[in-house]
């Protein structure tokens, strides 16, 4: 059946991708109630059985919103009305910055993928802080994804992360150090263990007695051989979770990072390496992201020992239906196996080899 979302998508996809994105966020920001009418299903998705703890945060559903869709926290009201387990906003940088030249967002509709070279365009940390302060109806946990300004030299990057950590530690439900975007020159060099140590030891100066969970988000293009050193840093600085992955470079398509179905296999391979490397480290949780678009993929990920996931690109192509359909499938599996919690269902998936 042709839904209101299909109509909305038809209009949006007739526009340039970034224009559509900006206009959609404007609509969600100014008219959340109309947006809810357009996007909501009349089913009720508030369901205590779907809750789980991810990275020491209580999610209400195993699927969260990945960073970059609502960089400035403009549409909290709308997104928290959907059955997302958690919302990640940002990447935010200490100071506002315009990002890279346009065009910088491209669609591949036939394979439900995107390529972006946005370059951390955002309104800066003061504005995001105000948006968080002004949003009083927090039904869904909100994480803030942190990045350095483009004009901050590499040796000063740790300072940018420390400034952001200190600013958001009291207002966010979790914080993420992002060193994995391909669109800020030199950023991914910060994934080296020595550079990560500089960042986390600088953050550590303002982290004593802070309970806000701290995560690290990594790239699918990192060599798996470098992973053990990264996990050692995560252990040394008591990080609460690793997020994998960010977008992948595909230079044959042009600059920037690719997300969606075209990323799935590469991200999956990195996730498998991460889950294996973290199997003896239960204190560091893991959040899978990159190409997820269906319940079958979530089940596959649970079979491998994964738990919570995030998505972005499939939401652009499928709208909230991607969440609704995952919900219905989880519900059906719970009934099939007569279990009443996500933890029990994940245990069944792990046995389903
Ligand atoms: C247009 C766009 C902008 C993004 N911006 C950010 C960002 O600012 N920070 C970040 O950590 N990830 C960003 N991402 C990456 C996503 O959070 C996610 O890691 C990636 O898209 C893979 O997930 P997906 O295939 O479900 O989209 C962005 C992705 C897209 C498509």
PDB file of C-alpha atoms and ligand atoms in Angstrom, residues 66-68 71 90-91 105 114 116 118 120 145 178 217 245-247 259-260 263 289-292 310-313, ligand 1:
ATOM      1  CA  UNK A  66      23.426   6.651  14.342  1.00  0.00           C
ATOM      2  CA  UNK A  67      25.293   9.964  14.444  1.00  0.00           C
ATOM      3  CA  UNK A  68      25.106  12.541  11.680  1.00  0.00           C
ATOM      4  CA  UNK A  71      23.828  16.805  13.947  1.00  0.00           C
ATOM      5  CA  UNK A  90      26.475  15.327  16.422  1.00  0.00           C
ATOM      6  CA  UNK A  91      29.175  15.079  15.364  1.00  0.00           C
ATOM      7  CA  UNK A 105      25.812  14.148  -0.237  1.00  0.00           C
ATOM      8  CA  UNK A 114      24.719   7.085   0.344  1.00  0.00           C
ATOM      9  CA  UNK A 116      28.852  11.855   1.941  1.00  0.00           C
ATOM     10  CA  UNK A 118      29.976  16.622   4.721  1.00  0.00           C
ATOM     11  CA  UNK A 120      31.416  17.842  10.298  1.00  0.00           C
ATOM     12  CA  UNK A 145      29.217  12.316  19.199  1.00  0.00           C
ATOM     13  CA  UNK A 178      34.764  10.033  16.848  1.00  0.00           C
ATOM     14  CA  UNK A 217      33.720   4.960  17.168  1.00  0.00           C
ATOM     15  CA  UNK A 245      31.607   1.250  11.984  1.00  0.00           C
ATOM     16  CA  UNK A 246      31.653   4.670  10.421  1.00  0.00           C
ATOM     17  CA  UNK A 247      31.406   5.043   6.612  1.00  0.00           C
ATOM     18  CA  UNK A 259      27.048   4.034   3.978  1.00  0.00           C
ATOM     19  CA  UNK A 260      24.073   1.722   3.622  1.00  0.00           C
ATOM     20  CA  UNK A 263      28.912  -0.821   3.354  1.00  0.00           C
ATOM     21  CA  UNK A 289      26.472   0.015  12.836  1.00  0.00           C
ATOM     22  CA  UNK A 290      26.954   0.054   9.084  1.00  0.00           C
ATOM     23  CA  UNK A 291      24.436  -1.128   6.506  1.00  0.00           C
ATOM     24  CA  UNK A 292      21.759  -2.564   8.806  1.00  0.00           C
ATOM     25  CA  UNK A 310      22.433   1.746  15.163  1.00  0.00           C
ATOM     26  CA  UNK A 311      21.316   2.734  11.712  1.00  0.00           C
ATOM     27  CA  UNK A 312      21.113   5.824   9.532  1.00  0.00           C
ATOM     28  CA  UNK A 313      20.960   5.122   5.778  1.00  0.00           C
TER      29      UNK A 313
HETATM   30  C1  LIG B   1      25.150  11.992   5.558  1.00  0.00           C
HETATM   31  C2  LIG B   1      25.850  11.279   6.678  1.00  0.00           C
HETATM   32  C3  LIG B   1      26.463  12.015   7.674  1.00  0.00           C
HETATM   33  C4  LIG B   1      27.124  11.361   8.717  1.00  0.00           C
HETATM   34  N1  LIG B   1      27.685  12.106   9.713  1.00  0.00           N
HETATM   35  C5  LIG B   1      28.296  11.473  10.744  1.00  0.00           C
HETATM   36  C6  LIG B   1      28.841  12.227  11.801  1.00  0.00           C
HETATM   37  O1  LIG B   1      28.745  13.451  11.847  1.00  0.00           O
HETATM   38  N2  LIG B   1      29.475  11.539  12.796  1.00  0.00           N
HETATM   39  C7  LIG B   1      29.572  10.173  12.803  1.00  0.00           C
HETATM   40  O2  LIG B   1      30.136   9.599  13.735  1.00  0.00           O
HETATM   41  N3  LIG B   1      29.041   9.443  11.816  1.00  0.00           N
HETATM   42  C8  LIG B   1      28.406  10.064  10.800  1.00  0.00           C
HETATM   43  N4  LIG B   1      27.859   9.318   9.798  1.00  0.00           N
HETATM   44  C9  LIG B   1      28.036   7.847   9.822  1.00  0.00           C
HETATM   45  C10 LIG B   1      26.859   7.116  10.458  1.00  0.00           C
HETATM   46  O3  LIG B   1      26.699   7.463  11.804  1.00  0.00           O
HETATM   47  C11 LIG B   1      27.072   5.601  10.354  1.00  0.00           C
HETATM   48  O4  LIG B   1      28.206   5.237  11.103  1.00  0.00           O
HETATM   49  C12 LIG B   1      27.262   5.137   8.923  1.00  0.00           C
HETATM   50  O5  LIG B   1      26.430   5.869   8.044  1.00  0.00           O
HETATM   51  C13 LIG B   1      26.973   3.652   8.751  1.00  0.00           C
HETATM   52  O6  LIG B   1      25.652   3.343   9.117  1.00  0.00           O
HETATM   53  P1  LIG B   1      24.451   3.202   8.043  1.00  0.00           P
HETATM   54  O7  LIG B   1      24.954   2.317   6.939  1.00  0.00           O
HETATM   55  O8  LIG B   1      23.309   2.660   8.806  1.00  0.00           O
HETATM   56  O9  LIG B   1      24.189   4.587   7.545  1.00  0.00           O
HETATM   57  C14 LIG B   1      27.193   9.947   8.747  1.00  0.00           C
HETATM   58  C15 LIG B   1      26.562   9.214   7.731  1.00  0.00           C
HETATM   59  C16 LIG B   1      25.884   9.853   6.715  1.00  0.00           C
HETATM   60  C17 LIG B   1      25.201   9.036   5.653  1.00  0.00           C
END
